[in-house]
Protein backbone atom coordinates (compact mmCIF):
# COMPACT_ATOMS: atom_id res chain seq x y z
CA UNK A 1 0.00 0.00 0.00
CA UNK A 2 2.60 2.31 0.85
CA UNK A 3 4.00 2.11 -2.69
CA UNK A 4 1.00 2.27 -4.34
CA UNK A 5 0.60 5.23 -2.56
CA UNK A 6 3.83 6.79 -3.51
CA UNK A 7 3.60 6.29 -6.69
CA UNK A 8 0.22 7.74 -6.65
CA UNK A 9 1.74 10.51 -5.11
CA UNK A 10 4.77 11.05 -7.61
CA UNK A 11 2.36 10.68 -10.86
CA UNK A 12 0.17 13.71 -9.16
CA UNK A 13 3.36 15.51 -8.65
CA UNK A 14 4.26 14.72 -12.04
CA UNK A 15 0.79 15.66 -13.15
CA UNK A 16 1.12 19.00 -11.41
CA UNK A 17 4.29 19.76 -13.27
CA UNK A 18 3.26 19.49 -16.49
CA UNK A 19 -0.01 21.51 -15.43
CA UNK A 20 2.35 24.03 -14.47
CA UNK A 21 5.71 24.07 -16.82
CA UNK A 22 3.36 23.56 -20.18
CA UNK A 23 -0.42 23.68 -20.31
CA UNK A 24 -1.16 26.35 -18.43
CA UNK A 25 1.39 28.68 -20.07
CA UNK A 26 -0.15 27.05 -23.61
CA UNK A 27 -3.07 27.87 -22.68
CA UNK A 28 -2.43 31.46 -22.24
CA UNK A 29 -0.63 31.43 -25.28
CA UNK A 30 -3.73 30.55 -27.10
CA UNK A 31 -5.91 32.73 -25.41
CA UNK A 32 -3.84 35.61 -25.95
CA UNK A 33 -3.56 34.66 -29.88
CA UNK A 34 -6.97 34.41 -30.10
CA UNK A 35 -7.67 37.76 -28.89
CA UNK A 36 -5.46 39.37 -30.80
CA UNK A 37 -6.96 38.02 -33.52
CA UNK A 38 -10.72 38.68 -32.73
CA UNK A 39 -9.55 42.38 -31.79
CA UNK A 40 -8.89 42.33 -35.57
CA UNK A 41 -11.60 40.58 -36.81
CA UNK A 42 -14.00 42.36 -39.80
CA UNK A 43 -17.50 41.85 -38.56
CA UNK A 44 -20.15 42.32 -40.50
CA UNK A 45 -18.07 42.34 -43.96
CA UNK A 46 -18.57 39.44 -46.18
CA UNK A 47 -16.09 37.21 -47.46
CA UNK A 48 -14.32 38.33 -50.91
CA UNK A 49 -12.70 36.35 -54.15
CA UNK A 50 -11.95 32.15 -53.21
CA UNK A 51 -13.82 31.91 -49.82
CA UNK A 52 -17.00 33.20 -51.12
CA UNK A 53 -16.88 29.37 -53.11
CA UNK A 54 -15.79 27.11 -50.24
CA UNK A 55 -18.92 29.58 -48.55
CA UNK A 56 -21.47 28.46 -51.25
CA UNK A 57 -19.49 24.17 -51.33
CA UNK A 58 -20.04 24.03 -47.42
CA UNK A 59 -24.01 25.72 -47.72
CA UNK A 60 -24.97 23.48 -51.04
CA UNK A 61 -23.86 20.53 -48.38
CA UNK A 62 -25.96 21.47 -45.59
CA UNK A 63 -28.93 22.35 -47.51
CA UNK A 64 -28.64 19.08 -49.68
CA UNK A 65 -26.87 17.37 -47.32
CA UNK A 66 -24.90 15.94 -50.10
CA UNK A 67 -22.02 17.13 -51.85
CA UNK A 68 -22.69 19.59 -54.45
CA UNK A 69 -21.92 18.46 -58.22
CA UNK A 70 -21.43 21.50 -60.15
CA UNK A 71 -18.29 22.93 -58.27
CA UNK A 72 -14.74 22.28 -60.25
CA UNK A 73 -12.27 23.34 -57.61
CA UNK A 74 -9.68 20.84 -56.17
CA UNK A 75 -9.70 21.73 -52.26
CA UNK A 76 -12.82 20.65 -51.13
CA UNK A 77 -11.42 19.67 -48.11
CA UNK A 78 -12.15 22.62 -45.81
CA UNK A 79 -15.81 23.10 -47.33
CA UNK A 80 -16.59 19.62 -46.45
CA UNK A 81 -15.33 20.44 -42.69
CA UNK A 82 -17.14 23.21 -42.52
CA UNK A 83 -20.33 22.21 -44.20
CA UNK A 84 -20.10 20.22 -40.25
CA UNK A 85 -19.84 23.19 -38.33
CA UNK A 86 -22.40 25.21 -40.65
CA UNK A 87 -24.99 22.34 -40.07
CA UNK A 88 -24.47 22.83 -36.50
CA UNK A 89 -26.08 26.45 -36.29
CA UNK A 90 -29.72 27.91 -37.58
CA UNK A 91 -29.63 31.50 -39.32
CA UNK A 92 -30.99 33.16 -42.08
CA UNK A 93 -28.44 36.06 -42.35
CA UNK A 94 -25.48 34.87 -44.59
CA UNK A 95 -23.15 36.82 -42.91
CA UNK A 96 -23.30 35.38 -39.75
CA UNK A 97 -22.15 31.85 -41.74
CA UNK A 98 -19.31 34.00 -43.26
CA UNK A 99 -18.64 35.18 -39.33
CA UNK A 100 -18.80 31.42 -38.54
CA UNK A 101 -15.84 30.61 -41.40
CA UNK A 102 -14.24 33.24 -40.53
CA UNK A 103 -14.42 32.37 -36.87
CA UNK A 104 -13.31 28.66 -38.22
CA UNK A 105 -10.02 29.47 -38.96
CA UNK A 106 -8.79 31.75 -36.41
CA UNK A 107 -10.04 29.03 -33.89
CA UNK A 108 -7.82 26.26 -36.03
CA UNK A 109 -4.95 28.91 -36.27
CA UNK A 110 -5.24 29.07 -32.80
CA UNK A 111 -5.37 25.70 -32.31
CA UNK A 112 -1.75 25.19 -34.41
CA UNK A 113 -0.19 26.78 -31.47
CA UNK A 114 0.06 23.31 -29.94
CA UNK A 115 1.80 21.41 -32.79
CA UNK A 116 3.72 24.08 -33.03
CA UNK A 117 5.14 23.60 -29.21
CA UNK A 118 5.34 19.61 -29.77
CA UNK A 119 7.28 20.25 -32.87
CA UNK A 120 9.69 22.68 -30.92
CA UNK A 121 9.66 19.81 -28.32
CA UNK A 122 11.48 17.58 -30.45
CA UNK A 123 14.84 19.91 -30.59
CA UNK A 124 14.52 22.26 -27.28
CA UNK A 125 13.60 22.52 -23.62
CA UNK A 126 9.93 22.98 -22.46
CA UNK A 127 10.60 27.23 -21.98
CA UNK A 128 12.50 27.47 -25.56
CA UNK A 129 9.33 25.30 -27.19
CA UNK A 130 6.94 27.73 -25.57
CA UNK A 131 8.83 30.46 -27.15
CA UNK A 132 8.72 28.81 -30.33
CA UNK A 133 5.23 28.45 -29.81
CA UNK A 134 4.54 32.11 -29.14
CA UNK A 135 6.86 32.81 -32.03
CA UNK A 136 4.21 31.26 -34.21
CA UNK A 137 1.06 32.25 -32.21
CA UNK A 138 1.57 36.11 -32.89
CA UNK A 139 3.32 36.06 -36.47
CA UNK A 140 1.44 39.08 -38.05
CA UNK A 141 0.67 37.03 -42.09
CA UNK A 142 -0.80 33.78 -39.60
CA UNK A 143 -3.08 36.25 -37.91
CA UNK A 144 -4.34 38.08 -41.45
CA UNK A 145 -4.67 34.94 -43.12
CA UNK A 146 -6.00 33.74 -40.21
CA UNK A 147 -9.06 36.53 -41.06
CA UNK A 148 -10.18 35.37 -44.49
CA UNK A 149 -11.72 32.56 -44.52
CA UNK A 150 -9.70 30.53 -46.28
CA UNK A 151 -8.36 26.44 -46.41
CA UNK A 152 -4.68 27.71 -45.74
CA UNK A 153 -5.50 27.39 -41.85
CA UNK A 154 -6.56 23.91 -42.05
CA UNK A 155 -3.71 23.03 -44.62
CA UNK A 156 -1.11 24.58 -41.81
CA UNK A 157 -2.98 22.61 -39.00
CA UNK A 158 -2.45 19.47 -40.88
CA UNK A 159 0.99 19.70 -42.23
CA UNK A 160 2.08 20.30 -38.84
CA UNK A 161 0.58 17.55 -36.97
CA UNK A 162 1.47 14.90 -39.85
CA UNK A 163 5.11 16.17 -39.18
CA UNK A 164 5.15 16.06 -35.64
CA UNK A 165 3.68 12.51 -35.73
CA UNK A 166 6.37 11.09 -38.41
CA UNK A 167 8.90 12.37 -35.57
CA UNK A 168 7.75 10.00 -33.23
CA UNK A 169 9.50 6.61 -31.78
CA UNK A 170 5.94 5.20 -31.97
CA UNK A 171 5.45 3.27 -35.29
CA UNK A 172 1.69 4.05 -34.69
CA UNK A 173 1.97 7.56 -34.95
CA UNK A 174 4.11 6.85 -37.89
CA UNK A 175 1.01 5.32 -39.55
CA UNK A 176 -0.94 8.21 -38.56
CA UNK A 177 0.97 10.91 -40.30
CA UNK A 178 0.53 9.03 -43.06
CA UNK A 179 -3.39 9.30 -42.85
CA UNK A 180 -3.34 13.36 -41.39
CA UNK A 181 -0.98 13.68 -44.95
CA UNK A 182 -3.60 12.44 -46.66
CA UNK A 183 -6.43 14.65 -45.12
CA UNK A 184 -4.06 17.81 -45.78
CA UNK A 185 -4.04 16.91 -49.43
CA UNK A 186 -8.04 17.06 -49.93
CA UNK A 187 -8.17 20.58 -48.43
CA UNK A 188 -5.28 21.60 -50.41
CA UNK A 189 -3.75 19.38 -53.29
CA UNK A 190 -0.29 20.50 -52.94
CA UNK A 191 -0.33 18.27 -49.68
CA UNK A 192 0.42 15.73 -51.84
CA UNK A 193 4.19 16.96 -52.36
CA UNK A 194 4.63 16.81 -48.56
CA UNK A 195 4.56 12.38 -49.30
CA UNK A 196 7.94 12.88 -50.43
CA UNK A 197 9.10 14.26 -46.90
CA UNK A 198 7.28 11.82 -45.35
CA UNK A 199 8.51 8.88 -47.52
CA UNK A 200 12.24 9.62 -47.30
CA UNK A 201 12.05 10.80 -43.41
CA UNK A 202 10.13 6.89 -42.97
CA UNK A 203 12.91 4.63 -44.93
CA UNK A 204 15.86 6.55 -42.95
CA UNK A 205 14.20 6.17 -39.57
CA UNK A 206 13.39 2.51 -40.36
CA UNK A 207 16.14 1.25 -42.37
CA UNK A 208 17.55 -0.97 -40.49
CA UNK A 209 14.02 -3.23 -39.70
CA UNK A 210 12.95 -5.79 -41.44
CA UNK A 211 10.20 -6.05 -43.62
CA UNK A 212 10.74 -1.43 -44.19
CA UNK A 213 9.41 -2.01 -47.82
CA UNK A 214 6.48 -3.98 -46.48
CA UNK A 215 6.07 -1.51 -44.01
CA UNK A 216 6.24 1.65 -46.04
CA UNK A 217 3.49 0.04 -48.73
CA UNK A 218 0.89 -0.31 -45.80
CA UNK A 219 1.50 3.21 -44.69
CA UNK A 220 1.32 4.30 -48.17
CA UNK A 221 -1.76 2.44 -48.54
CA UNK A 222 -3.22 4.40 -45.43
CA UNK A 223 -2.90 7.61 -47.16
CA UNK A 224 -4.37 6.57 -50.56
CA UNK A 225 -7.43 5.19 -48.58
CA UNK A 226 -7.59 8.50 -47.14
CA UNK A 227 -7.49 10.33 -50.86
CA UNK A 228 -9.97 7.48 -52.54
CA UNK A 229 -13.46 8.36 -51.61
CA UNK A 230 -12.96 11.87 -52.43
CA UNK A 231 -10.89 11.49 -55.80
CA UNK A 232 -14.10 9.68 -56.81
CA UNK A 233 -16.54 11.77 -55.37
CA UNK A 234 -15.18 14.57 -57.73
CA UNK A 235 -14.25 12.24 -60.79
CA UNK A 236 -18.37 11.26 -60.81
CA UNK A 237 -18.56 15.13 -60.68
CA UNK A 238 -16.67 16.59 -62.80
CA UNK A 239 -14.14 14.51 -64.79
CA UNK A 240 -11.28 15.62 -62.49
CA UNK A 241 -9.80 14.14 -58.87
CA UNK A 242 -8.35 17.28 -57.86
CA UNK A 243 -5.23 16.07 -56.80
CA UNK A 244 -3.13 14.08 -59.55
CA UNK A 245 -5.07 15.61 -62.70
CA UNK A 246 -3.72 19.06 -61.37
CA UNK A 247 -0.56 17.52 -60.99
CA UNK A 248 -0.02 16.12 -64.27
CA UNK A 249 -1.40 20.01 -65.44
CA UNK A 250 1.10 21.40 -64.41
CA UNK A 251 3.86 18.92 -65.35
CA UNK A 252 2.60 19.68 -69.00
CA UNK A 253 2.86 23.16 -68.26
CA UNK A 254 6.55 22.85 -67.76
CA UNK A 255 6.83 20.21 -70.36
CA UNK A 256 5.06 23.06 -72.70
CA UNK A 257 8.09 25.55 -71.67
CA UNK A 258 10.84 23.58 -71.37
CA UNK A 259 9.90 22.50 -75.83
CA UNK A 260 9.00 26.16 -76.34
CA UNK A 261 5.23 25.40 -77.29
CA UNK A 262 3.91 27.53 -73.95
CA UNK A 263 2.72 31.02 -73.81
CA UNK A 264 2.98 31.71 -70.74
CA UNK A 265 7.33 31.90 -70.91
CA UNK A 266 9.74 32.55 -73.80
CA UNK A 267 11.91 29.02 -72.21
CA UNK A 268 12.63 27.01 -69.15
CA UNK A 269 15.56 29.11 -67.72
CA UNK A 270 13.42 32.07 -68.06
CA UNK A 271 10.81 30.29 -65.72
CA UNK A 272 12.33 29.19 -63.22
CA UNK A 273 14.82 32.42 -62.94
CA UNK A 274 11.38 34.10 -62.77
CA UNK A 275 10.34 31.42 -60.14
CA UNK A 276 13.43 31.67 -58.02
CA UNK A 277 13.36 35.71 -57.77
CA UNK A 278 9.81 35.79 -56.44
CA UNK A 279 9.99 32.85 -54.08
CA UNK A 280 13.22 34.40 -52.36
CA UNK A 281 11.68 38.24 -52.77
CA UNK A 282 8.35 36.39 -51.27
CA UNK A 283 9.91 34.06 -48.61
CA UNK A 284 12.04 37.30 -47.44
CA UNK A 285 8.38 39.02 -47.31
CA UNK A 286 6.87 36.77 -45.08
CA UNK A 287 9.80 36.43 -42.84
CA UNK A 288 9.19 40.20 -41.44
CA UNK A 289 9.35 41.27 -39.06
CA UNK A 290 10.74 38.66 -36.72
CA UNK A 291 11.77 35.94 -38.39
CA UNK A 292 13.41 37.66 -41.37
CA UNK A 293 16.45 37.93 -37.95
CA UNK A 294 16.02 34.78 -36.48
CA UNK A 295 15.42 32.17 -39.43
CA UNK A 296 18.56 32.92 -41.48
CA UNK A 297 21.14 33.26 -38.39
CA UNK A 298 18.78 30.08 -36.77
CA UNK A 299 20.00 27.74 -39.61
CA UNK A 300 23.50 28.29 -39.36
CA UNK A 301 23.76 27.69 -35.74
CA UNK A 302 21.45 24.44 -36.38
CA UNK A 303 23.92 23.36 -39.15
CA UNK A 304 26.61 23.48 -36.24
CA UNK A 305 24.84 21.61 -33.65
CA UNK A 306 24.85 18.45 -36.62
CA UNK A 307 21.02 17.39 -34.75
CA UNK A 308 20.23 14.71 -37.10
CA UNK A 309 16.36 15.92 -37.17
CA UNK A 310 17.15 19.46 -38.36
CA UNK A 311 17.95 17.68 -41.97
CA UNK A 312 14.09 17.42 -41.65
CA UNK A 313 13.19 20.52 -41.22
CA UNK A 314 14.96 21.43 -44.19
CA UNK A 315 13.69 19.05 -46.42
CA UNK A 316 10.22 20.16 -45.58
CA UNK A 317 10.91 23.52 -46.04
CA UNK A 318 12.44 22.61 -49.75
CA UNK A 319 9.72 20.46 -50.69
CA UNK A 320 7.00 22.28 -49.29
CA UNK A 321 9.01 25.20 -51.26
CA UNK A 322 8.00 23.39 -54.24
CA UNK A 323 4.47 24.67 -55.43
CA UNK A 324 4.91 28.41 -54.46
CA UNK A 325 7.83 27.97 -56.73
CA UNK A 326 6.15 26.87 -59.68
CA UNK A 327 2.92 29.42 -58.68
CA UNK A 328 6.03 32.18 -58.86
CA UNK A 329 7.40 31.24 -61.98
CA UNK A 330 3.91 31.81 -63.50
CA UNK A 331 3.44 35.39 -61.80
CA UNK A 332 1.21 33.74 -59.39
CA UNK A 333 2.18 36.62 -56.78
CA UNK A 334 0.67 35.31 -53.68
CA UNK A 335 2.27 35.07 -50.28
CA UNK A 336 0.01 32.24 -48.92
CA UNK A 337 1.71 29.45 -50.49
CA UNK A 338 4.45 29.85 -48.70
CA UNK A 339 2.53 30.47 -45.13
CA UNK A 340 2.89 26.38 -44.43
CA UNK A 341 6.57 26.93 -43.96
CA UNK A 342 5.61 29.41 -40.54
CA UNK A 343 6.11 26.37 -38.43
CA UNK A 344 9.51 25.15 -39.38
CA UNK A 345 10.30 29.00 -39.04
CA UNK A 346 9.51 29.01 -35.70
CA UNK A 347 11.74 26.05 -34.95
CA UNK A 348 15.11 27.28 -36.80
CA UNK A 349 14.19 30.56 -34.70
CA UNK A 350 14.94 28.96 -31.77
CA UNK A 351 18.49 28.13 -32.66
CA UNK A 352 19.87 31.71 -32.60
CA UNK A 353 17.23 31.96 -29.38
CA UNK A 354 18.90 29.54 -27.36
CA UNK A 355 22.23 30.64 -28.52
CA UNK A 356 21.72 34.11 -26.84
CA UNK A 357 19.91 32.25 -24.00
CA UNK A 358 23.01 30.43 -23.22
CA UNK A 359 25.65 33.08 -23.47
CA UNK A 360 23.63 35.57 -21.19
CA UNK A 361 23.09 35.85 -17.10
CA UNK A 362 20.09 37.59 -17.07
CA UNK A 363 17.87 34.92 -18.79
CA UNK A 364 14.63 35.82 -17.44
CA UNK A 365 15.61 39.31 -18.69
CA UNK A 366 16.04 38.84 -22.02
CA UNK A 367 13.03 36.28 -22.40
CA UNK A 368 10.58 38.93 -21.31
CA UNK A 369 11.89 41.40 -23.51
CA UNK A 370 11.93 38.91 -26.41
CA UNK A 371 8.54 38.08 -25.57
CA UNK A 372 7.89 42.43 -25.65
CA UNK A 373 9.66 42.78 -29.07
CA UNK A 374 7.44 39.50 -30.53
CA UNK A 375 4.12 41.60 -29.28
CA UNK A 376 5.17 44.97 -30.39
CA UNK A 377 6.33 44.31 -33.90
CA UNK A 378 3.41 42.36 -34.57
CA UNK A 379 0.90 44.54 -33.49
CA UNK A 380 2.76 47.14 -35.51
CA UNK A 381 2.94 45.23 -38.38
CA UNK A 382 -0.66 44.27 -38.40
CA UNK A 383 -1.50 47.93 -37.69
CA UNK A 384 0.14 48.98 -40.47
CA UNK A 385 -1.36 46.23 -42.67
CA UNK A 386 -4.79 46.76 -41.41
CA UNK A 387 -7.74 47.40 -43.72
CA UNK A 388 -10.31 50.21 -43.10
CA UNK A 389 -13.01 48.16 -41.93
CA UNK A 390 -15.58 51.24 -42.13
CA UNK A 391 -14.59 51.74 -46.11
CA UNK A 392 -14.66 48.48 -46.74
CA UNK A 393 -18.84 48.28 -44.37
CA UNK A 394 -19.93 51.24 -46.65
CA UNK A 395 -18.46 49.29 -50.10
CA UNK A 396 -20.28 46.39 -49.29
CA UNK A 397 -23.67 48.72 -49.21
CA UNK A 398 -22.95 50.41 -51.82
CA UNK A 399 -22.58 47.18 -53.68
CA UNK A 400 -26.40 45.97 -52.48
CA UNK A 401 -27.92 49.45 -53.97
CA UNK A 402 -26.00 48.35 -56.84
CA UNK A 403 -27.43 45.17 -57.12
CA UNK A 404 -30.82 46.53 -57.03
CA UNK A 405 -30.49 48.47 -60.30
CA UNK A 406 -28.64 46.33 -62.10
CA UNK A 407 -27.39 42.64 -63.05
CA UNK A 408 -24.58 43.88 -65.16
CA UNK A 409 -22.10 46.58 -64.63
CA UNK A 410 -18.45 47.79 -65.07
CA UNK A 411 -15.61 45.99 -62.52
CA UNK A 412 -14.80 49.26 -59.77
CA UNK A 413 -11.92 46.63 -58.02
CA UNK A 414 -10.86 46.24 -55.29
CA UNK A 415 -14.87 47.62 -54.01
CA UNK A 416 -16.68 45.53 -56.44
CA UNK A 417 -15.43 42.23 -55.12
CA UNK A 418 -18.62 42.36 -53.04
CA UNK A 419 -20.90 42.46 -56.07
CA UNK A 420 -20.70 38.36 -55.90
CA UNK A 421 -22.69 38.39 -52.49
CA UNK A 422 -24.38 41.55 -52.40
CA UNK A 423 -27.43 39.85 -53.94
CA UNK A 424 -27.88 37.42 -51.22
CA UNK A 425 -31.12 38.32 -49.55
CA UNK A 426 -32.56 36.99 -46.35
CA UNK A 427 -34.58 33.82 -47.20
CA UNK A 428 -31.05 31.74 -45.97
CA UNK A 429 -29.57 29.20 -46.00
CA UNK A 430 -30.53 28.39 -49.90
CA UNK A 431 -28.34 26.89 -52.25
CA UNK A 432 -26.56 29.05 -54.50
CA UNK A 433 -28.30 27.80 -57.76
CA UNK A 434 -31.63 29.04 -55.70
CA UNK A 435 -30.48 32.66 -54.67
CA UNK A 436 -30.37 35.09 -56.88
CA UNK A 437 -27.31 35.36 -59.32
CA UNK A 438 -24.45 37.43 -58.84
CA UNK A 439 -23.65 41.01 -60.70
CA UNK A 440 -21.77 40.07 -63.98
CA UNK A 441 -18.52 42.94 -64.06
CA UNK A 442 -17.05 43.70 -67.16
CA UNK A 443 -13.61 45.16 -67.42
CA UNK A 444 -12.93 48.45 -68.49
CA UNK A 445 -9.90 47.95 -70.90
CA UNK A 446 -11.08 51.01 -73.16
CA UNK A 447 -9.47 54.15 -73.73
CA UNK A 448 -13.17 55.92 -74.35
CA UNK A 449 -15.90 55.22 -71.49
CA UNK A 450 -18.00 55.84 -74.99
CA UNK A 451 -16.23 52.90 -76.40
CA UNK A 452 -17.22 51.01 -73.42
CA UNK A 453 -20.43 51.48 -73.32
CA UNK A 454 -20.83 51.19 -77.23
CA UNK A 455 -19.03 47.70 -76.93
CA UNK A 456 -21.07 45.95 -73.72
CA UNK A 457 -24.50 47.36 -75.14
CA UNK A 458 -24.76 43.41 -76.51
CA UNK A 459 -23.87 42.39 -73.08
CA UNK A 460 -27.02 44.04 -71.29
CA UNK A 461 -24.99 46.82 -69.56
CA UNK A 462 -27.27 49.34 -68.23
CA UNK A 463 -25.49 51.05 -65.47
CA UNK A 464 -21.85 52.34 -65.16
């Protein structure tokens, strides 16, 4: 009895201590994050441009409850998620769905914070993960992405947790990673270039075992199981899967350039020197304000530590490098693709973190006023970044009044990007074949407005 109750005793101690040291400093982490974030958030503006279709995928679910048919986009991973959460709730305002996407991914940016930690977990102590953590929790592009609406969230969450699992000692969680891989690659396609990382890191961690080819096709197997019922949910719809008929797109793409039969560049050289510019002018971007510091100086010192796992890190970054870098070559000038590396930025941060940690006496000292400069320059950054909220309230009304006069009018970007859902009246949730059809915008490429209007008369213009 006496050691039962001793070791009763040490696992409440031990229970205590991790209470303390990690999950209730985690938890204030989050809670933190996800104020910052709602201090930001754009109420009562609609979603704009891609999440205005994952809006209308996830509401054609819950009002058929069946998937929709007559939708040809790839990532219909996040709509189907939230079609779940949508069904959960009973409105007839469309904007408070939009709130609840919205509200979706800050809660699953949030929610990365812990990966994020584990990740750290695998290279550093408990305090250096939780600054890794917090590294990630306030990075100013997380928290405006975080804002739209959009499957990058999800695709981060993912990516994250398949990585941390593939780290593991337990062959299980191996298995697992596989499976969360596969998920990641329905809500965004280029997921599936993250099977490389996770094929190489599984035959150098199990080399040595018996049976590793055996092994590797069952795991392999797990994530096309994963990918199946949805690559022939959208073949029946649409001709497509979504994942490998994209792939092989864009393989003729390059095929196209690299035989000079492409439009889109002169030769190969030319595209990838165009590719290479804007994914280092891009990643540079996205590394302000903190990181662009930390993440260069943080790989050096990892390099000199020779940790077997950072070669990991840096394969993921490379590979996960891949699809921003052929989105760049094409002038595709969007900093999102690259917003799945934020994690693996966090954990080459530490490096140069614990570096200055170790050389210094006043620990405590410098951690808080880390912690002060991580706060500040975000909140400065998003400040600066910030959109008027009441410009962009009185564009979306503007847009309804327009919508009452008219089904067909000239494109006033960026304010008419709310022409799509200004239509949307008040007899919700209907599918988006049943509500009323969005304003058709027609691009002013005329030197005359005379010319314009002479030109679209065919195309029922009737306001300008």
């Amino acid at each position: 009895k006496d050691t039962e109750n001793k070791s009763e005793i040490t696992k409440n101690k031990k229970f205590r201590n991790i209470t303390k040291t990690v999950v209730i400093p985690l938890t204030i982490i989050c809670g933190v994050s996800l104020f910052f974030r709602l201090f930001y958030f754009p109420y009562d503006i609609p979603l704009t441009h891609d999440a205005v279709g994952y809006f209308w995928y996830a509401i054609d679910t819950t009002v058929l409850e069946n998937f929709p048919t007559d939708y040809s986009f790839p990532n219909t991973g996040w709509p189907m998620f939230l079609s779940l959460v949508f069904g959960i709730f009973d409105s007839n305002n469309f904007i408070d769905y939009m709130t609840i996407q919205r509200l979706s991914t800050i809660i699953i940016s949030t929610l990365t914070v812990i990966p994020v930690y584990f990740l750290c977990k695998k290279f550093f102590n408990n305090s250096l993960s939780l600054l890794g953590a917090l590294l990630f929790a306030f990075e100013p592009h997380m928290i405006q992405n975080s804002l739209l609406g959009l499957t990058d969230t999800l695709y981060i969450f993912l990516i994250t947790v398949s990585f941390v699992l593939l780290q593991s000692s337990n062959k299980k969680l191996v298995y697992l990673s596989f499976a969360i891989a596969g998920l990641s690659s329905i809500v965004r396609y280029e997921g599936l270039v993250f099977l490389a990382v996770l094929t190489i890191t599984f035959f150098i961690k199990f080399r040595k075992e018996k049976l590793v080819v055996l092994k590797y096709l069952f795991a392999i197997g797990i994530f096309i199981l994963i990918l199946l019922p949805v690559m022939n949910l959208r073949i029946n719809d649409n001709g497509e899967d979504g994942l490998t008929s994209h792939i092989f797109s864009h393989a003729k793409v390059t095929s196209d350039i690299s035989s000079n039969q492409s439009e889109i560049s002169p030769n190969l050289a030319t595209f990838l020197s165009n590719g290479f510019e804007n994914l280092l002018k891009y990643t540079g971007w996205i590394m302000i304000p903190y990181f662009i510091i930390f993440v260069p100086i943080g790989i050096l010192l990892g390099i000199k530590t020779k940790k077997p796992e950072l070669f990991y890190i840096i394969l993921s970054i490379i590979i996960l490098s891949i699809p921003a870098l052929y989105a760049y070559s094409r002038d595709i000038q969007e900093t999102r693709y690259l917003l799945v590396l934020m994690p693996f930025f966090s954990v080459l941060s530490l490096f140069l973190i614990e570096r200055i940690v170790n050389k210094t006496n006043k620990q405590k000292l410098f951690c808080i006023l880390l912690i002060m400069i991580i706060f500040i320059s975000s909140f400065v950054y998003v400040e600066l970044k910030k959109v008027d909220l009441e410009h962009e309230r009185e564009a979306f009304e503007i847009s309804q009044q327009v919508a009452k006069f008219t089904k067909v009018t000239n494109a006033y970007e960026p304010e008419s990007k709310y022409l799509k859902v200004a239509s949307i009246g008040n007899n919700f949730p209907v599918t988006k074949n049943n509500s009323i059809l969005e304003i058709k915008t027609l691009h002013t490429n005329y030197f005359s407005i005379i010319d314009f209007i002479k030109n679209n008369e065919k195309n029922n213009l009737t306001h300008i």
